[in-house]
PDB file of C-alpha atoms in Angstrom:
ATOM      1  CA  MET S  22      21.335   1.372  42.708  1.00  0.00           C
ATOM      2  CA  ALA S  23      23.922  -0.324  40.389  1.00  0.00           C
ATOM      3  CA  VAL S  24      23.300  -4.040  39.386  1.00  0.00           C
ATOM      4  CA  ASN S  25      26.128  -6.450  39.600  1.00  0.00           C
ATOM      5  CA  GLU S  26      27.498  -8.656  37.110  1.00  0.00           C
ATOM      6  CA  THR S  27      26.120 -11.743  38.648  1.00  0.00           C
ATOM      7  CA  THR S  28      22.391 -10.468  38.509  1.00  0.00           C
ATOM      8  CA  LEU S  29      23.077  -9.473  34.946  1.00  0.00           C
ATOM      9  CA  ASN S  30      24.067 -13.008  34.121  1.00  0.00           C
ATOM     10  CA  GLN S  31      21.092 -14.361  35.956  1.00  0.00           C
ATOM     11  CA  TRP S  32      18.754 -12.213  34.053  1.00  0.00           C
ATOM     12  CA  LYS S  33      20.472 -13.363  30.869  1.00  0.00           C
ATOM     13  CA  ARG S  34      20.137 -16.858  31.845  1.00  0.00           C
ATOM     14  CA  ILE S  35      16.618 -16.752  32.566  1.00  0.00           C
ATOM     15  CA  ALA S  36      15.995 -14.596  29.394  1.00  0.00           C
ATOM     16  CA  ASP S  37      17.699 -16.893  27.243  1.00  0.00           C
ATOM     17  CA  GLU S  38      15.795 -20.085  28.671  1.00  0.00           C
ATOM     18  CA  ALA S  39      12.488 -18.260  28.288  1.00  0.00           C
ATOM     19  CA  PHE S  40      13.352 -17.427  24.625  1.00  0.00           C
ATOM     20  CA  GLU S  41      14.280 -20.863  23.753  1.00  0.00           C
ATOM     21  CA  LYS S  42      10.845 -22.028  24.981  1.00  0.00           C
ATOM     22  CA  LYS S  43       9.259 -19.285  22.953  1.00  0.00           C
ATOM     23  CA  GLN S  44       8.006 -17.557  26.098  1.00  0.00           C
ATOM     24  CA  TYR S  45       8.871 -14.278  24.451  1.00  0.00           C
ATOM     25  CA  GLY S  46       7.030 -11.976  26.976  1.00  0.00           C
ATOM     26  CA  LYS S  47       8.889 -13.217  29.818  1.00  0.00           C
ATOM     27  CA  ALA S  48      12.161 -13.229  27.787  1.00  0.00           C
ATOM     28  CA  LYS S  49      11.748  -9.582  26.910  1.00  0.00           C
ATOM     29  CA  GLU S  50      11.112  -8.561  30.463  1.00  0.00           C
ATOM     30  CA  HIS S  51      14.470  -9.880  31.328  1.00  0.00           C
ATOM     31  CA  TYR S  52      16.379  -8.695  28.111  1.00  0.00           C
ATOM     32  CA  TYR S  53      14.830  -5.043  29.035  1.00  0.00           C
ATOM     33  CA  ARG S  54      16.210  -5.221  32.481  1.00  0.00           C
ATOM     34  CA  ILE S  55      19.649  -5.940  31.301  1.00  0.00           C
ATOM     35  CA  MET S  56      19.378  -2.997  28.606  1.00  0.00           C
ATOM     36  CA  MET S  57      18.244  -0.615  31.442  1.00  0.00           C
ATOM     37  CA  ASN S  58      21.114  -1.416  33.368  1.00  0.00           C
ATOM     38  CA  LYS S  59      23.635  -1.916  30.630  1.00  0.00           C
ATOM     39  CA  PRO S  60      22.402   0.315  27.762  1.00  0.00           C
ATOM     40  CA  ASP S  61      25.387  -0.634  25.418  1.00  0.00           C
ATOM     41  CA  GLU S  62      24.781  -4.280  25.734  1.00  0.00           C
ATOM     42  CA  ALA S  63      24.227  -5.043  22.022  1.00  0.00           C
ATOM     43  CA  GLU S  64      23.206  -8.724  22.566  1.00  0.00           C
ATOM     44  CA  ALA S  65      20.398  -7.907  24.970  1.00  0.00           C
ATOM     45  CA  ILE S  66      19.085  -5.062  22.400  1.00  0.00           C
ATOM     46  CA  LEU S  67      19.120  -7.608  19.754  1.00  0.00           C
ATOM     47  CA  ASN S  68      17.602 -10.362  21.842  1.00  0.00           C
ATOM     48  CA  TYR S  69      14.996  -7.800  23.086  1.00  0.00           C
ATOM     49  CA  GLY S  70      14.084  -6.965  19.448  1.00  0.00           C
ATOM     50  CA  ALA S  71      13.774 -10.619  18.512  1.00  0.00           C
ATOM     51  CA  CYS S  72      11.266 -11.007  21.336  1.00  0.00           C
ATOM     52  CA  LEU S  73       9.512  -7.927  19.989  1.00  0.00           C
ATOM     53  CA  ASN S  74       9.456  -9.194  16.336  1.00  0.00           C
ATOM     54  CA  ASN S  75       8.331 -12.709  17.625  1.00  0.00           C
ATOM     55  CA  LEU S  76       5.341 -11.032  19.427  1.00  0.00           C
ATOM     56  CA  GLY S  77       4.328  -8.963  16.369  1.00  0.00           C
ATOM     57  CA  TYR S  78       5.756  -5.610  17.569  1.00  0.00           C
ATOM     58  CA  TYR S  79       7.521  -4.935  14.400  1.00  0.00           C
ATOM     59  CA  ASP S  80       7.835  -1.135  14.798  1.00  0.00           C
ATOM     60  CA  GLU S  81       9.555  -1.533  18.316  1.00  0.00           C
ATOM     61  CA  ALA S  82      11.741  -4.369  16.954  1.00  0.00           C
ATOM     62  CA  ILE S  83      12.931  -2.048  14.161  1.00  0.00           C
ATOM     63  CA  GLU S  84      13.732   0.466  16.900  1.00  0.00           C
ATOM     64  CA  CYS S  85      16.025  -1.888  18.631  1.00  0.00           C
ATOM     65  CA  TYR S  86      17.781  -3.139  15.573  1.00  0.00           C
ATOM     66  CA  GLU S  87      18.555   0.400  14.464  1.00  0.00           C
ATOM     67  CA  LEU S  88      19.740   1.189  17.913  1.00  0.00           C
ATOM     68  CA  ALA S  89      22.226  -1.974  17.910  1.00  0.00           C
ATOM     69  CA  LEU S  90      23.386  -0.858  14.633  1.00  0.00           C
ATOM     70  CA  ASP S  91      24.110   2.511  16.015  1.00  0.00           C
ATOM     71  CA  ILE S  92      26.172   1.019  18.827  1.00  0.00           C
ATOM     72  CA  ASP S  93      27.766  -1.398  16.095  1.00  0.00           C
ATOM     73  CA  PRO S  94      27.386  -0.326  12.658  1.00  0.00           C
ATOM     74  CA  SER S  95      29.280  -3.387  11.518  1.00  0.00           C
ATOM     75  CA  ASP S  96      26.751  -5.982  13.331  1.00  0.00           C
ATOM     76  CA  GLU S  97      25.737  -8.131  10.614  1.00  0.00           C
ATOM     77  CA  LEU S  98      23.315 -10.039  12.884  1.00  0.00           C
ATOM     78  CA  ALA S  99      21.280  -6.977  13.685  1.00  0.00           C
ATOM     79  CA  ARG S 100      21.216  -5.976   9.764  1.00  0.00           C
ATOM     80  CA  LYS S 101      19.942  -9.499   9.273  1.00  0.00           C
ATOM     81  CA  ASN S 102      17.400  -9.186  11.730  1.00  0.00           C
ATOM     82  CA  LEU S 103      16.229  -5.752  10.802  1.00  0.00           C
ATOM     83  CA  GLU S 104      15.713  -7.045   7.350  1.00  0.00           C
ATOM     84  CA  ILE S 105      13.717  -9.893   8.505  1.00  0.00           C
ATOM     85  CA  VAL S 106      11.594  -7.542  10.699  1.00  0.00           C
ATOM     86  CA  LEU S 107      10.845  -5.169   7.966  1.00  0.00           C
ATOM     87  CA  ASN S 108       9.722  -8.202   5.648  1.00  0.00           C
ATOM     88  CA  ASN S 109       7.553  -9.282   8.216  1.00  0.00           C
ATOM     89  CA  LYS S 110       6.027  -5.842   8.778  1.00  0.00           C
ATOM     90  CA  ARG S 111       5.549  -5.772   5.013  1.00  0.00           C
ATOM     91  CA  VAL S 112       3.872  -9.094   4.971  1.00  0.00           C
ATOM     92  CA  GLN S 113       1.444  -7.927   7.967  1.00  0.00           C
ATOM     93  CA  GLU S 114       0.806  -4.804   6.219  1.00  0.00           C
ATOM     94  CA  SER S 115      -0.222  -6.760   3.079  1.00  0.00           C
ATOM     95  CA  ASN S 116      -2.397  -9.015   4.943  1.00  0.00           C
ATOM     96  CA  ASN S 117      -4.058  -6.428   6.623  1.00  0.00           C
ATOM     97  CA  GLY S 118      -4.775  -4.439   3.351  1.00  0.00           C
ATOM     98  CA  GLN S 119      -6.096  -7.943   2.007  1.00  0.00           C
ATOM     99  CA  GLU S 120      -8.355  -8.183   5.412  1.00  0.00           C
ATOM    100  CA  VAL S 121      -9.762  -4.715   4.954  1.00  0.00           C
ATOM    101  CA  GLN S 122     -10.523  -5.215   1.341  1.00  0.00           C
ATOM    102  CA  SER S 123     -12.372  -8.469   2.251  1.00  0.00           C
ATOM    103  CA  GLN S 124     -14.078  -6.858   4.862  1.00  0.00           C
ATOM    104  CA  LYS S 125     -15.257  -4.088   2.722  1.00  0.00           C
ATOM    105  CA  SER S 126     -16.564  -6.663   0.237  1.00  0.00           C
ATOM    106  CA  ASN S 127     -18.336  -8.516   2.405  1.00  0.00           C
ATOM    107  CA  THR S 128     -19.939  -5.387   3.870  1.00  0.00           C
ATOM    108  CA  PHE S 129     -20.859  -4.223   0.190  1.00  0.00           C
ATOM    109  CA  TRP S 130     -22.543  -7.753  -0.552  1.00  0.00           C
ATOM    110  CA  ASP S 131     -24.066  -7.786   3.058  1.00  0.00           C
ATOM    111  CA  ALA S 132     -25.562  -4.173   2.557  1.00  0.00           C
ATOM    112  CA  LEU S 133     -26.750  -4.952  -1.065  1.00  0.00           C
ATOM    113  CA  SER S 134     -28.505  -8.117   0.415  1.00  0.00           C
ATOM    114  CA  ASN S 135     -30.171  -5.965   3.312  1.00  0.00           C
ATOM    115  CA  PHE S 136     -31.250  -3.723   0.722  1.00  0.00           C
ATOM    116  CA  ALA S 137     -32.883  -6.274  -1.568  1.00  0.00           C
ATOM    117  CA  ASN S 138     -34.563  -7.656   1.494  1.00  0.00           C
ATOM    118  CA  ILE S 139     -35.949  -4.387   2.644  1.00  0.00           C
ATOM    119  CA  LEU S 140     -37.090  -3.818  -1.027  1.00  0.00           C
ATOM    120  CA  GLY S 141     -38.820  -7.466  -0.944  1.00  0.00           C
ATOM    121  CA  ASN S 142     -40.535  -6.504   2.399  1.00  0.00           C
ATOM    122  CA  MET S 143     -41.582  -3.152   0.966  1.00  0.00           C
ATOM    123  CA  SER S 144     -43.211  -4.980  -2.273  1.00  0.00           C
ATOM    124  CA  GLY S 145     -44.922  -7.525   0.046  1.00  0.00           C
ATOM    125  CA  ALA S 146     -46.226  -4.788   2.108  1.00  0.00           C
ATOM    126  CA  THR S 147     -47.345  -3.003  -0.751  1.00  0.00           C
ATOM    127  CA  ASN S 148     -49.139  -5.886  -2.287  1.00  0.00           C
ATOM    128  CA  MET S 149     -50.888  -6.824   1.354  1.00  0.00           C
ATOM    129  CA  TYR S 150     -52.013  -3.112   1.220  1.00  0.00           C
ATOM    130  CA  GLN S 151     -53.499  -3.331  -2.164  1.00  0.00           C
ATOM    131  CA  SER S 152     -55.218  -6.583  -1.251  1.00  0.00           C
ATOM    132  CA  TYR S 153     -56.496  -5.190   1.858  1.00  0.00           C
ATOM    133  CA  SER S 154     -57.799  -1.868   0.010  1.00  0.00           C
ATOM    134  CA  SER S 155     -59.746  -3.959  -2.667  1.00  0.00           C
ATOM    135  CA  PHE S 156     -61.039  -6.406  -0.246  1.00  0.00           C
ATOM    136  CA  SER S 157     -62.514  -3.867   2.325  1.00  0.00           C
ATOM    137  CA  SER S 158     -63.898  -1.465  -0.489  1.00  0.00           C
ATOM    138  CA  GLY S 159     -67.316  -2.977  -1.016  1.00  0.00           C
ATOM    139  CA  ASN S 160     -66.817  -6.646  -1.040  1.00  0.00           C
ATOM    140  CA  GLY S 161     -68.363  -7.197   2.541  1.00  0.00           C
ATOM    141  CA  GLY S 162     -64.541  -7.309   3.877  1.00  0.00           C
ATOM    142  CA  LEU S 163     -63.217  -5.745   6.954  1.00  0.00           C
ATOM    143  CA  SER S 164     -63.347  -2.015   7.348  1.00  0.00           C
ATOM    144  CA  PRO S 165     -60.460  -0.064   9.095  1.00  0.00           C
ATOM    145  CA  GLY S 166     -62.861  -0.321  12.325  1.00  0.00           C
ATOM    146  CA  GLY S 167     -62.238  -4.230  12.174  1.00  0.00           C
ATOM    147  CA  ALA S 168     -66.021  -5.160  11.692  1.00  0.00           C
ATOM    148  CA  ALA S 169     -67.313  -7.044   8.518  1.00  0.00           C
ATOM    149  CA  GLY S 170     -69.157  -4.662   6.235  1.00  0.00           C
ATOM    150  CA  GLY S 171     -69.245  -1.835   8.731  1.00  0.00           C
ATOM    151  CA  ASN S 172     -69.619  -1.151  12.332  1.00  0.00           C
ATOM    152  CA  TYR S 173     -69.723  -4.123  14.763  1.00  0.00           C
ATOM    153  CA  GLN S 174     -72.482  -4.025  17.194  1.00  0.00           C
ATOM    154  CA  SER S 175     -73.284  -6.615  20.068  1.00  0.00           C
TER     155      SER S 175
END
Protein backbone atom coordinates (compact mmCIF):
# COMPACT_ATOMS: atom_id res chain seq x y z
CA MET A 1 0.00 0.00 0.00
CA ALA A 2 1.52 3.28 -1.09
CA VAL A 3 1.67 6.11 1.39
CA ASN A 4 0.62 9.54 0.11
CA GLU A 5 2.65 12.74 0.42
CA THR A 6 0.36 14.08 3.14
CA THR A 7 1.15 11.13 5.39
CA LEU A 8 4.89 11.42 4.65
CA ASN A 9 4.77 15.14 5.51
CA GLN A 10 2.88 14.38 8.71
CA TRP A 11 5.51 11.81 9.74
CA LYS A 12 8.27 14.30 8.92
CA ARG A 13 6.63 16.99 11.06
CA ILE A 14 6.24 14.58 14.00
CA ALA A 15 9.82 13.35 13.59
CA ASP A 16 11.26 16.86 13.35
CA GLU A 17 9.37 18.01 16.46
CA ALA A 18 10.50 14.95 18.41
CA PHE A 19 14.10 15.50 17.27
CA GLU A 20 14.01 19.13 18.46
CA LYS A 21 12.76 17.92 21.86
CA LYS A 22 15.61 15.37 21.91
CA GLN A 23 13.11 12.51 21.78
CA TYR A 24 15.41 10.60 19.46
CA GLY A 25 13.65 7.25 19.78
CA LYS A 26 10.33 8.70 18.67
CA ALA A 27 11.95 10.75 15.90
CA LYS A 28 13.87 7.69 14.69
CA GLU A 29 10.66 5.67 14.32
CA HIS A 30 9.06 8.31 12.09
CA TYR A 31 12.16 8.90 9.97
CA TYR A 32 12.33 5.13 9.52
CA ARG A 33 8.73 5.07 8.26
CA ILE A 34 9.62 7.74 5.72
CA MET A 35 12.73 5.82 4.60
CA MET A 36 10.77 2.61 4.14
CA ASN A 37 8.19 4.37 1.98
CA LYS A 38 10.58 6.66 0.14
CA PRO A 39 14.03 4.98 0.15
CA ASP A 40 15.75 7.74 -1.85
CA GLU A 41 14.76 10.45 0.65
CA ALA A 42 18.25 11.53 1.70
CA GLU A 43 17.02 13.98 4.36
CA ALA A 44 15.12 11.22 6.18
CA ILE A 45 18.19 8.99 5.99
CA LEU A 46 20.41 11.76 7.39
CA ASN A 47 17.98 12.52 10.21
CA TYR A 48 17.57 8.83 10.99
CA GLY A 49 21.35 8.60 11.21
CA ALA A 50 21.45 11.63 13.51
CA CYS A 51 18.93 9.94 15.82
CA LEU A 52 21.02 6.78 15.88
CA ASN A 53 24.15 8.80 16.59
CA ASN A 54 22.46 10.61 19.48
CA LEU A 55 21.23 7.29 20.87
CA GLY A 56 24.76 5.88 20.72
CA TYR A 57 24.18 3.45 17.83
CA TYR A 58 27.29 4.57 15.99
CA ASP A 59 27.72 1.63 13.62
CA GLU A 60 24.13 1.98 12.39
CA ALA A 61 24.51 5.76 12.05
CA ILE A 62 27.64 5.23 9.96
CA GLU A 63 25.65 2.98 7.65
CA CYS A 64 22.99 5.68 7.23
CA TYR A 65 25.51 8.37 6.32
CA GLU A 66 27.27 6.04 3.90
CA LEU A 67 23.90 5.25 2.31
CA ALA A 68 23.15 8.98 2.01
CA LEU A 69 26.54 9.46 0.33
CA ASP A 70 25.75 6.58 -2.05
CA ILE A 71 22.57 8.42 -3.05
CA ASP A 72 24.34 11.78 -3.34
CA PRO A 73 28.17 11.69 -3.16
CA SER A 74 28.30 15.50 -3.06
CA ASP A 75 26.19 15.73 0.14
CA GLU A 76 28.44 17.72 2.47
CA LEU A 77 26.09 17.36 5.44
CA ALA A 78 26.24 13.56 5.15
CA ARG A 79 30.04 13.74 4.93
CA LYS A 80 30.25 16.05 7.96
CA ASN A 81 27.88 13.87 9.99
CA LEU A 82 29.85 10.77 9.04
CA GLU A 83 33.03 12.40 10.39
CA ILE A 84 31.23 13.33 13.62
CA VAL A 85 29.88 9.83 14.21
CA LEU A 86 33.25 8.24 13.40
CA ASN A 87 34.81 10.53 16.00
CA ASN A 88 32.08 9.65 18.54
CA LYS A 89 32.75 5.97 17.93
CA ARG A 90 36.51 6.45 18.46
CA VAL A 91 35.85 8.30 21.72
CA GLN A 92 33.48 5.56 22.89
CA GLU A 93 36.00 2.84 22.04
CA SER A 94 38.74 4.77 23.81
CA ASN A 95 36.56 5.22 26.89
CA ASN A 96 35.58 1.55 26.85
CA GLY A 97 39.23 0.61 26.72
CA GLN A 98 39.96 2.80 29.74
CA GLU A 99 37.01 1.33 31.64
CA VAL A 100 38.16 -2.20 30.86
CA GLN A 101 41.70 -1.31 31.95
CA SER A 102 40.31 0.27 35.13
CA GLN A 103 38.19 -2.81 35.80
CA LYS A 104 41.18 -5.08 35.22
CA SER A 105 43.26 -2.93 37.51
CA ASN A 106 40.62 -2.98 40.24
CA THR A 107 40.18 -6.71 39.79
CA PHE A 108 43.92 -7.25 40.19
CA TRP A 109 44.09 -5.19 43.38
CA ASP A 110 40.93 -6.80 44.73
CA ALA A 111 42.38 -10.23 44.05
CA LEU A 112 45.67 -9.29 45.69
CA SER A 113 43.82 -7.95 48.72
CA ASN A 114 41.72 -11.13 48.97
CA PHE A 115 44.85 -13.25 48.70
CA ALA A 116 46.49 -11.27 51.51
CA ASN A 117 43.39 -11.74 53.65
CA ILE A 118 43.44 -15.49 53.01
CA LEU A 119 47.12 -15.65 53.96
CA GLY A 120 46.37 -13.63 57.07
CA ASN A 121 43.53 -15.96 58.01
CA MET A 122 45.72 -19.01 57.37
CA SER A 123 48.42 -17.52 59.55
CA GLY A 124 45.90 -16.87 62.29
CA ALA A 125 44.55 -20.41 61.99
CA THR A 126 48.08 -21.83 62.15
CA ASN A 127 48.82 -19.80 65.27
CA MET A 128 45.57 -20.98 66.88
CA TYR A 129 46.40 -24.62 66.05
CA GLN A 130 49.89 -24.29 67.48
CA SER A 131 48.49 -22.70 70.65
CA TYR A 132 45.87 -25.43 70.95
CA SER A 133 48.44 -28.19 70.39
CA SER A 134 50.81 -26.92 73.03
CA PHE A 135 47.95 -26.22 75.45
CA SER A 136 46.34 -29.67 75.15
CA SER A 137 49.54 -31.71 75.28
CA GLY A 138 50.21 -32.10 78.97
CA ASN A 139 49.34 -28.80 80.60
CA GLY A 140 45.94 -29.95 81.77
CA GLY A 141 44.27 -28.30 78.81
CA LEU A 142 41.40 -29.46 76.75
CA SER A 143 41.89 -32.73 74.96
CA PRO A 144 40.40 -33.41 71.53
CA GLY A 145 37.44 -35.04 73.31
CA GLY A 146 36.66 -31.72 74.93
CA ALA A 147 37.32 -32.60 78.58
CA ALA A 148 39.95 -31.01 80.75
CA GLY A 149 42.94 -33.32 81.22
CA GLY A 150 41.24 -36.36 79.71
CA ASN A 151 37.80 -37.97 79.57
CA TYR A 152 35.01 -36.15 81.29
CA GLN A 153 32.71 -38.29 83.39
CA SER A 154 29.61 -37.15 85.16
